[in-house]
Amino acid sequence: MPDTKTVPAGQSAEGAGVSGGAGPRLGGRITIVRLRDFALVPAIILIAVIGQLVNPIFLQYDNLINILQTMSEIALLVLAQTMVLITGKMDLSLESTFGLAPGVAAWTTVAAGAGHGLGLVPGAWAIPITLAVGALIGVFNALLIVRFGLHGFIVTLGMLIVLRGLLTGISGGRTFFNLPASMMYLGSTLWIGLPASVWLCFLLFAAGIVVLGYTGYGRALYAIGGNADAARAAGIRTDRVLWISLISASVLAALGGLLLSGRLASVAAAQGDGAIFTVFAAAVIGGVSLSGGRGTIFGAFTGILLLYMIQNVLTLAGVPAQWIGALNGAIILVALVLSRITGGKAQE
């Protein structure tokens, strides 16, 4: 079982499998973990100051909302991947689920001859179809990884390729458009002055913080990531927890793709392509361990927020698009070094 260094904020010592001998130091360790959750906050404030100096528009309301809305879609992928990483697994196929799930919904609901769809079912079915496709992909991943014991990295890499090919196949390499109103609603409407996608992002991350930090299921995730055999010996139903984690992650990826499709009013054949690199970068920068058992949802949120703020500053500074990719990569490396320094522990 993981020792106290893997205990997230609000998690009990018993739930994390802490030995009795560590008791006198538990309070201090939990305090350190909570402080690490905020390790990127100074960097976020610094980028905000730099952005305002680069272009006064940076801190204006419309620009901040633009950052949050464009971030919210990929942020759901980060939330999904964080849940999986904490268990010691990883899901590379999330970026393809991000494109295929809304792609299948568009393919089946968009009227034939108008937007490359088949018009098989009414548009009202678009959201259920999207989420159902996400769930089915998660079930298939879990079947291969949990039931048959195949290596998660290889399985999801293969699924990434298969799903990407399926989206290209059903779309013919073209972009679905003329989407039904139900598909565009969540990505384009406003709730109480904010885009619905931003509200959903905030609510889902808040729910993730509560579940992983204050429930038995969350403690089970950390326990499995720290030592799956010890977690199983302690009575945790590890297979069931992993099934739930992988399926939930795929559903979140499908929802994120639906939000992007709604905002753009289309589903491109390459939707989500390459997003997994940003997802892993945000998670690791936010303090999530690739080997499992460590990291928090709040840390992952600050990671993706920092990356999108940096991207926005570069755009406002007039940096040519051809250079933004290279600069983003360099900034990620610098952010990792800073995260290592502030976190005080080698990243795994």
GROMACS .gro file of C-alpha atoms in nm:
model
  348
    1MET     CA    1   0.000   0.000   0.000
    2PRO     CA    2   0.123   0.357  -0.057
    3ASP     CA    3   0.274   0.541   0.235
    4THR     CA    4   0.167   0.882   0.355
    5LYS     CA    5   0.326   1.065   0.067
    6THR     CA    6   0.040   0.948  -0.157
    7VAL     CA    7  -0.240   1.073   0.064
    8PRO     CA    8  -0.451   1.337  -0.114
    9ALA     CA    9  -0.610   1.627   0.064
   10GLY     CA   10  -0.891   1.511   0.288
   11GLN     CA   11  -0.799   1.143   0.268
   12SER     CA   12  -0.775   0.947   0.590
   13ALA     CA   13  -0.466   0.760   0.698
   14GLU     CA   14  -0.654   0.434   0.726
   15GLY     CA   15  -0.804   0.468   0.380
   16ALA     CA   16  -0.461   0.519   0.229
   17GLY     CA   17  -0.314   0.220   0.402
   18VAL     CA   18  -0.086   0.416   0.633
   19SER     CA   19   0.090   0.217   0.898
   20GLY     CA   20   0.046   0.304   1.258
   21GLY     CA   21   0.410   0.399   1.298
   22ALA     CA   22   0.363   0.692   1.064
   23GLY     CA   23   0.095   0.845   1.281
   24PRO     CA   24   0.300   1.119   1.451
   25ARG     CA   25   0.405   1.261   1.117
   26LEU     CA   26   0.071   1.227   0.936
   27GLY     CA   27  -0.053   1.583   0.989
   28GLY     CA   28   0.264   1.733   0.851
   29ARG     CA   29   0.263   1.505   0.548
   30ILE     CA   30  -0.100   1.589   0.461
   31THR     CA   31  -0.021   1.960   0.494
   32ILE     CA   32   0.268   1.919   0.249
   33VAL     CA   33   0.041   1.739   0.003
   34ARG     CA   34  -0.213   2.019   0.023
   35LEU     CA   35   0.057   2.278  -0.038
   36ARG     CA   36   0.179   2.085  -0.343
   37ASP     CA   37  -0.171   2.110  -0.488
   38PHE     CA   38  -0.113   2.485  -0.512
   39ALA     CA   39   0.241   2.460  -0.653
   40LEU     CA   40   0.135   2.598  -0.993
   41VAL     CA   41  -0.072   2.888  -0.857
   42PRO     CA   42   0.229   3.127  -0.844
   43ALA     CA   43   0.311   3.033  -1.205
   44ILE     CA   44  -0.050   3.099  -1.310
   45ILE     CA   45  -0.038   3.442  -1.143
   46LEU     CA   46   0.295   3.517  -1.311
   47ILE     CA   47   0.160   3.423  -1.655
   48ALA     CA   48  -0.144   3.643  -1.592
   49VAL     CA   49   0.083   3.940  -1.515
   50ILE     CA   50   0.301   3.871  -1.820
   51GLY     CA   51  -0.007   3.834  -2.038
   52GLN     CA   52  -0.142   4.169  -1.926
   53LEU     CA   53   0.193   4.334  -2.000
   54VAL     CA   54   0.207   4.171  -2.343
   55ASN     CA   55  -0.145   4.275  -2.436
   56PRO     CA   56  -0.396   4.465  -2.216
   57ILE     CA   57  -0.674   4.248  -2.360
   58PHE     CA   58  -0.547   3.943  -2.169
   59LEU     CA   59  -0.736   4.007  -1.843
   60GLN     CA   60  -1.049   4.133  -2.011
   61TYR     CA   61  -1.361   3.930  -1.943
   62ASP     CA   62  -1.414   3.807  -2.299
   63ASN     CA   63  -1.057   3.680  -2.330
   64LEU     CA   64  -1.067   3.502  -1.995
   65ILE     CA   65  -1.393   3.334  -2.091
   66ASN     CA   66  -1.238   3.235  -2.423
   67ILE     CA   67  -0.948   3.069  -2.238
   68LEU     CA   68  -1.183   2.882  -2.007
   69GLN     CA   69  -1.415   2.768  -2.286
   70THR     CA   70  -1.141   2.642  -2.518
   71MET     CA   71  -0.971   2.478  -2.220
   72SER     CA   72  -1.287   2.309  -2.088
   73GLU     CA   73  -1.306   2.051  -2.366
   74ILE     CA   74  -0.949   1.921  -2.329
   75ALA     CA   75  -0.976   1.966  -1.952
   76LEU     CA   76  -1.227   1.680  -1.944
   77LEU     CA   77  -0.964   1.461  -2.111
   78VAL     CA   78  -0.719   1.567  -1.839
   79LEU     CA   79  -0.973   1.479  -1.570
   80ALA     CA   80  -1.030   1.139  -1.734
   81GLN     CA   81  -0.660   1.065  -1.772
   82THR     CA   82  -0.585   1.171  -1.414
   83MET     CA   83  -0.834   0.918  -1.278
   84VAL     CA   84  -0.670   0.643  -1.484
   85LEU     CA   85  -0.312   0.749  -1.405
   86ILE     CA   86  -0.375   0.745  -1.030
   87THR     CA   87  -0.459   0.375  -1.057
   88GLY     CA   88  -0.124   0.310  -1.224
   89LYS     CA   89  -0.276   0.265  -1.571
   90MET     CA   90  -0.296   0.498  -1.871
   91ASP     CA   91  -0.540   0.541  -2.158
   92LEU     CA   92  -0.390   0.668  -2.483
   93SER     CA   93  -0.716   0.609  -2.670
   94LEU     CA   94  -0.894   0.899  -2.500
   95GLU     CA   95  -0.795   1.142  -2.777
   96SER     CA   96  -0.955   0.915  -3.038
   97THR     CA   97  -1.267   0.866  -2.826
   98PHE     CA   98  -1.280   1.247  -2.812
   99GLY     CA   99  -1.330   1.246  -3.190
  100LEU     CA  100  -1.504   0.917  -3.268
  101ALA     CA  101  -1.789   0.940  -3.014
  102PRO     CA  102  -1.934   1.269  -3.147
  103GLY     CA  103  -1.838   1.154  -3.497
  104VAL     CA  104  -2.064   0.849  -3.469
  105ALA     CA  105  -2.342   1.069  -3.332
  106ALA     CA  106  -2.307   1.308  -3.626
  107TRP     CA  107  -2.283   1.021  -3.876
  108THR     CA  108  -2.610   0.870  -3.755
  109THR     CA  109  -2.812   1.188  -3.690
  110VAL     CA  110  -2.710   1.437  -3.960
  111ALA     CA  111  -2.954   1.423  -4.250
  112ALA     CA  112  -2.839   1.223  -4.552
  113GLY     CA  113  -2.692   1.442  -4.824
  114ALA     CA  114  -2.657   1.739  -4.590
  115GLY     CA  115  -2.340   1.725  -4.387
  116HIS     CA  116  -2.218   1.375  -4.485
  117GLY     CA  117  -2.450   1.195  -4.241
  118LEU     CA  118  -2.685   0.900  -4.284
  119GLY     CA  119  -2.989   1.043  -4.107
  120LEU     CA  120  -3.066   0.710  -3.940
  121VAL     CA  121  -3.202   0.848  -3.611
  122PRO     CA  122  -3.350   1.179  -3.492
  123GLY     CA  123  -3.112   1.453  -3.378
  124ALA     CA  124  -3.239   1.423  -3.021
  125TRP     CA  125  -3.040   1.100  -2.993
  126ALA     CA  126  -2.707   1.272  -3.055
  127ILE     CA  127  -2.602   1.315  -2.691
  128PRO     CA  128  -2.706   0.963  -2.577
  129ILE     CA  129  -2.525   0.813  -2.876
  130THR     CA  130  -2.209   1.011  -2.801
  131LEU     CA  131  -2.200   0.901  -2.437
  132ALA     CA  132  -2.293   0.542  -2.526
  133VAL     CA  133  -2.006   0.516  -2.774
  134GLY     CA  134  -1.772   0.650  -2.507
  135ALA     CA  135  -1.899   0.392  -2.258
  136LEU     CA  136  -1.862   0.105  -2.508
  137ILE     CA  137  -1.503   0.202  -2.581
  138GLY     CA  138  -1.434   0.209  -2.206
  139VAL     CA  139  -1.591  -0.134  -2.165
  140PHE     CA  140  -1.375  -0.277  -2.443
  141ASN     CA  141  -1.059  -0.124  -2.294
  142ALA     CA  142  -1.145  -0.256  -1.949
  143LEU     CA  143  -1.222  -0.602  -2.088
  144LEU     CA  144  -0.878  -0.630  -2.244
  145ILE     CA  145  -0.684  -0.462  -1.963
  146VAL     CA  146  -0.864  -0.590  -1.652
  147ARG     CA  147  -1.030  -0.914  -1.761
  148PHE     CA  148  -0.759  -1.045  -1.993
  149GLY     CA  149  -0.466  -0.877  -1.817
  150LEU     CA  150  -0.316  -0.714  -2.127
  151HIS     CA  151  -0.077  -0.420  -2.092
  152GLY     CA  152  -0.277  -0.097  -2.074
  153PHE     CA  153  -0.028   0.109  -2.274
  154ILE     CA  154  -0.026  -0.133  -2.567
  155VAL     CA  155  -0.402  -0.192  -2.560
  156THR     CA  156  -0.492   0.176  -2.561
  157LEU     CA  157  -0.226   0.258  -2.820
  158GLY     CA  158  -0.387   0.001  -3.048
  159MET     CA  159  -0.731   0.141  -2.968
  160LEU     CA  160  -0.610   0.493  -3.047
  161ILE     CA  161  -0.514   0.378  -3.396
  162VAL     CA  162  -0.830   0.172  -3.449
  163LEU     CA  163  -1.066   0.448  -3.335
  164ARG     CA  164  -0.884   0.710  -3.539
  165GLY     CA  165  -0.923   0.485  -3.844
  166LEU     CA  166  -1.293   0.432  -3.772
  167LEU     CA  167  -1.356   0.808  -3.759
  168THR     CA  168  -1.170   0.856  -4.086
  169GLY     CA  169  -1.369   0.569  -4.237
  170ILE     CA  170  -1.718   0.682  -4.139
  171SER     CA  171  -1.644   1.043  -4.232
  172GLY     CA  172  -1.460   0.964  -4.554
  173GLY     CA  173  -1.194   1.204  -4.434
  174ARG     CA  174  -1.443   1.491  -4.446
  175THR     CA  175  -1.593   1.712  -4.177
  176PHE     CA  176  -1.947   1.649  -4.050
  177PHE     CA  177  -2.155   1.969  -4.044
  178ASN     CA  178  -2.520   2.073  -4.021
  179LEU     CA  179  -2.523   1.912  -3.678
  180PRO     CA  180  -2.856   1.878  -3.495
  181ALA     CA  181  -2.930   2.143  -3.235
  182SER     CA  182  -2.897   1.891  -2.952
  183MET     CA  183  -2.532   1.827  -3.046
  184MET     CA  184  -2.447   2.197  -3.045
  185TYR     CA  185  -2.635   2.293  -2.730
  186LEU     CA  186  -2.376   2.218  -2.462
  187GLY     CA  187  -2.090   2.365  -2.662
  188SER     CA  188  -2.263   2.687  -2.765
  189THR     CA  189  -2.520   2.790  -2.506
  190LEU     CA  190  -2.477   3.014  -2.201
  191TRP     CA  191  -2.581   2.930  -1.847
  192ILE     CA  192  -2.602   3.229  -1.612
  193GLY     CA  193  -2.366   3.430  -1.832
  194LEU     CA  194  -2.102   3.160  -1.875
  195PRO     CA  195  -2.069   2.896  -2.148
  196ALA     CA  196  -2.232   2.569  -2.047
  197SER     CA  197  -1.906   2.388  -2.121
  198VAL     CA  198  -1.728   2.597  -1.856
  199TRP     CA  199  -1.995   2.517  -1.598
  200LEU     CA  200  -1.975   2.147  -1.681
  201CYS     CA  201  -1.596   2.154  -1.655
  202PHE     CA  202  -1.606   2.322  -1.315
  203LEU     CA  203  -1.878   2.091  -1.183
  204LEU     CA  204  -1.706   1.773  -1.301
  205PHE     CA  205  -1.370   1.877  -1.160
  206ALA     CA  206  -1.537   1.970  -0.830
  207ALA     CA  207  -1.707   1.630  -0.826
  208GLY     CA  208  -1.372   1.465  -0.901
  209ILE     CA  209  -1.205   1.647  -0.613
  210VAL     CA  210  -1.475   1.529  -0.374
  211VAL     CA  211  -1.482   1.170  -0.500
  212LEU     CA  212  -1.106   1.117  -0.505
  213GLY     CA  213  -1.030   1.310  -0.190
  214TYR     CA  214  -1.320   1.221   0.041
  215THR     CA  215  -1.475   0.886  -0.057
  216GLY     CA  216  -1.387   0.521  -0.027
  217TYR     CA  217  -1.377   0.487  -0.404
  218GLY     CA  218  -1.117   0.763  -0.424
  219ARG     CA  219  -0.906   0.599  -0.155
  220ALA     CA  220  -0.929   0.274  -0.349
  221LEU     CA  221  -0.792   0.442  -0.661
  222TYR     CA  222  -0.486   0.567  -0.473
  223ALA     CA  223  -0.439   0.234  -0.300
  224ILE     CA  224  -0.445   0.044  -0.631
  225GLY     CA  225  -0.200   0.288  -0.785
  226GLY     CA  226   0.033   0.258  -0.488
  227ASN     CA  227   0.029  -0.123  -0.467
  228ALA     CA  228  -0.244  -0.321  -0.640
  229ASP     CA  229  -0.158  -0.649  -0.469
  230ALA     CA  230  -0.169  -0.494  -0.123
  231ALA     CA  231  -0.495  -0.320  -0.210
  232ARG     CA  232  -0.645  -0.652  -0.316
  233ALA     CA  233  -0.520  -0.817   0.003
  234ALA     CA  234  -0.684  -0.537   0.203
  235GLY     CA  235  -1.022  -0.630   0.057
  236ILE     CA  236  -1.049  -0.369  -0.218
  237ARG     CA  237  -1.229  -0.501  -0.526
  238THR     CA  238  -0.957  -0.380  -0.758
  239ASP     CA  239  -1.107  -0.514  -1.079
  240ARG     CA  240  -1.437  -0.338  -1.023
  241VAL     CA  241  -1.263  -0.010  -0.936
  242LEU     CA  242  -1.052  -0.030  -1.254
  243TRP     CA  243  -1.359  -0.108  -1.467
  244ILE     CA  244  -1.537   0.199  -1.332
  245SER     CA  245  -1.229   0.415  -1.379
  246LEU     CA  246  -1.169   0.316  -1.742
  247ILE     CA  247  -1.535   0.342  -1.844
  248SER     CA  248  -1.581   0.677  -1.669
  249ALA     CA  249  -1.269   0.811  -1.840
  250SER     CA  250  -1.400   0.718  -2.184
  251VAL     CA  251  -1.739   0.875  -2.114
  252LEU     CA  252  -1.567   1.196  -2.003
  253ALA     CA  253  -1.361   1.195  -2.323
  254ALA     CA  254  -1.677   1.152  -2.530
  255LEU     CA  255  -1.842   1.442  -2.345
  256GLY     CA  256  -1.537   1.660  -2.406
  257GLY     CA  257  -1.555   1.583  -2.777
  258LEU     CA  258  -1.924   1.669  -2.777
  259LEU     CA  259  -1.847   2.010  -2.623
  260LEU     CA  260  -1.587   2.085  -2.891
  261SER     CA  261  -1.821   1.972  -3.169
  262GLY     CA  262  -2.095   2.192  -3.031
  263ARG     CA  263  -1.870   2.498  -3.013
  264LEU     CA  264  -1.738   2.449  -3.367
  265ALA     CA  265  -2.072   2.321  -3.507
  266SER     CA  266  -1.883   2.041  -3.679
  267VAL     CA  267  -1.688   1.719  -3.626
  268ALA     CA  268  -1.359   1.707  -3.813
  269ALA     CA  269  -1.208   1.377  -3.926
  270ALA     CA  270  -0.897   1.466  -3.722
  271GLN     CA  271  -1.077   1.586  -3.408
  272GLY     CA  272  -0.863   1.519  -3.102
  273ASP     CA  273  -0.555   1.423  -3.302
  274GLY     CA  274  -0.244   1.490  -3.088
  275ALA     CA  275  -0.443   1.604  -2.784
  276ILE     CA  276  -0.302   1.325  -2.569
  277PHE     CA  277   0.036   1.501  -2.552
  278THR     CA  278  -0.123   1.811  -2.399
  279VAL     CA  279  -0.324   1.589  -2.164
  280PHE     CA  280  -0.020   1.406  -2.029
  281ALA     CA  281   0.177   1.728  -2.001
  282ALA     CA  282  -0.099   1.898  -1.800
  283ALA     CA  283  -0.137   1.598  -1.569
  284VAL     CA  284   0.236   1.561  -1.502
  285ILE     CA  285   0.289   1.934  -1.457
  286GLY     CA  286  -0.002   1.926  -1.213
  287GLY     CA  287   0.178   1.666  -1.001
  288VAL     CA  288   0.015   1.343  -1.119
  289SER     CA  289   0.256   1.049  -1.119
  290LEU     CA  290   0.274   0.836  -1.434
  291SER     CA  291   0.345   0.532  -1.215
  292GLY     CA  292   0.024   0.574  -1.011
  293GLY     CA  293  -0.075   0.644  -0.654
  294ARG     CA  294   0.001   1.015  -0.650
  295GLY     CA  295  -0.160   1.334  -0.773
  296THR     CA  296  -0.483   1.528  -0.730
  297ILE     CA  297  -0.765   1.652  -0.951
  298PHE     CA  298  -0.701   2.011  -0.846
  299GLY     CA  299  -0.335   1.981  -0.943
  300ALA     CA  300  -0.433   1.847  -1.286
  301PHE     CA  301  -0.675   2.138  -1.331
  302THR     CA  302  -0.404   2.394  -1.258
  303GLY     CA  303  -0.181   2.213  -1.507
  304ILE     CA  304  -0.421   2.244  -1.800
  305LEU     CA  305  -0.515   2.601  -1.702
  306LEU     CA  306  -0.148   2.703  -1.704
  307LEU     CA  307  -0.088   2.550  -2.048
  308TYR     CA  308  -0.388   2.725  -2.204
  309MET     CA  309  -0.297   3.059  -2.046
  310ILE     CA  310   0.052   3.030  -2.193
  311GLN     CA  311  -0.088   2.943  -2.534
  312ASN     CA  312  -0.318   3.246  -2.520
  313VAL     CA  313  -0.030   3.478  -2.423
  314LEU     CA  314   0.176   3.350  -2.717
  315THR     CA  315  -0.115   3.413  -2.953
  316LEU     CA  316  -0.172   3.765  -2.820
  317ALA     CA  317   0.201   3.833  -2.852
  318GLY     CA  318   0.174   3.764  -3.223
  319VAL     CA  319   0.399   3.457  -3.219
  320PRO     CA  320   0.363   3.281  -3.557
  321ALA     CA  321   0.158   2.963  -3.535
  322GLN     CA  322   0.449   2.766  -3.678
  323TRP     CA  323   0.655   2.842  -3.368
  324ILE     CA  324   0.388   2.796  -3.100
  325GLY     CA  325   0.423   2.418  -3.097
  326ALA     CA  326   0.797   2.432  -3.031
  327LEU     CA  327   0.756   2.704  -2.769
  328ASN     CA  328   0.479   2.509  -2.597
  329GLY     CA  329   0.710   2.209  -2.572
  330ALA     CA  330   0.991   2.420  -2.426
  331ILE     CA  331   0.753   2.581  -2.179
  332ILE     CA  332   0.627   2.240  -2.071
  333LEU     CA  333   0.984   2.132  -1.993
  334VAL     CA  334   1.046   2.449  -1.793
  335ALA     CA  335   0.717   2.403  -1.608
  336LEU     CA  336   0.814   2.045  -1.524
  337VAL     CA  337   1.144   2.164  -1.378
  338LEU     CA  338   0.965   2.430  -1.172
  339SER     CA  339   0.707   2.174  -1.059
  340ARG     CA  340   0.991   1.944  -0.953
  341ILE     CA  341   1.154   2.223  -0.752
  342THR     CA  342   0.834   2.335  -0.581
  343GLY     CA  343   0.708   1.980  -0.530
  344GLY     CA  344   1.027   1.865  -0.362
  345LYS     CA  345   1.006   1.509  -0.501
  346ALA     CA  346   1.137   1.344  -0.813
  347GLN     CA  347   0.866   1.288  -1.075
  348GLU     CA  348   0.804   0.927  -1.172
   0.00000   0.00000   0.00000
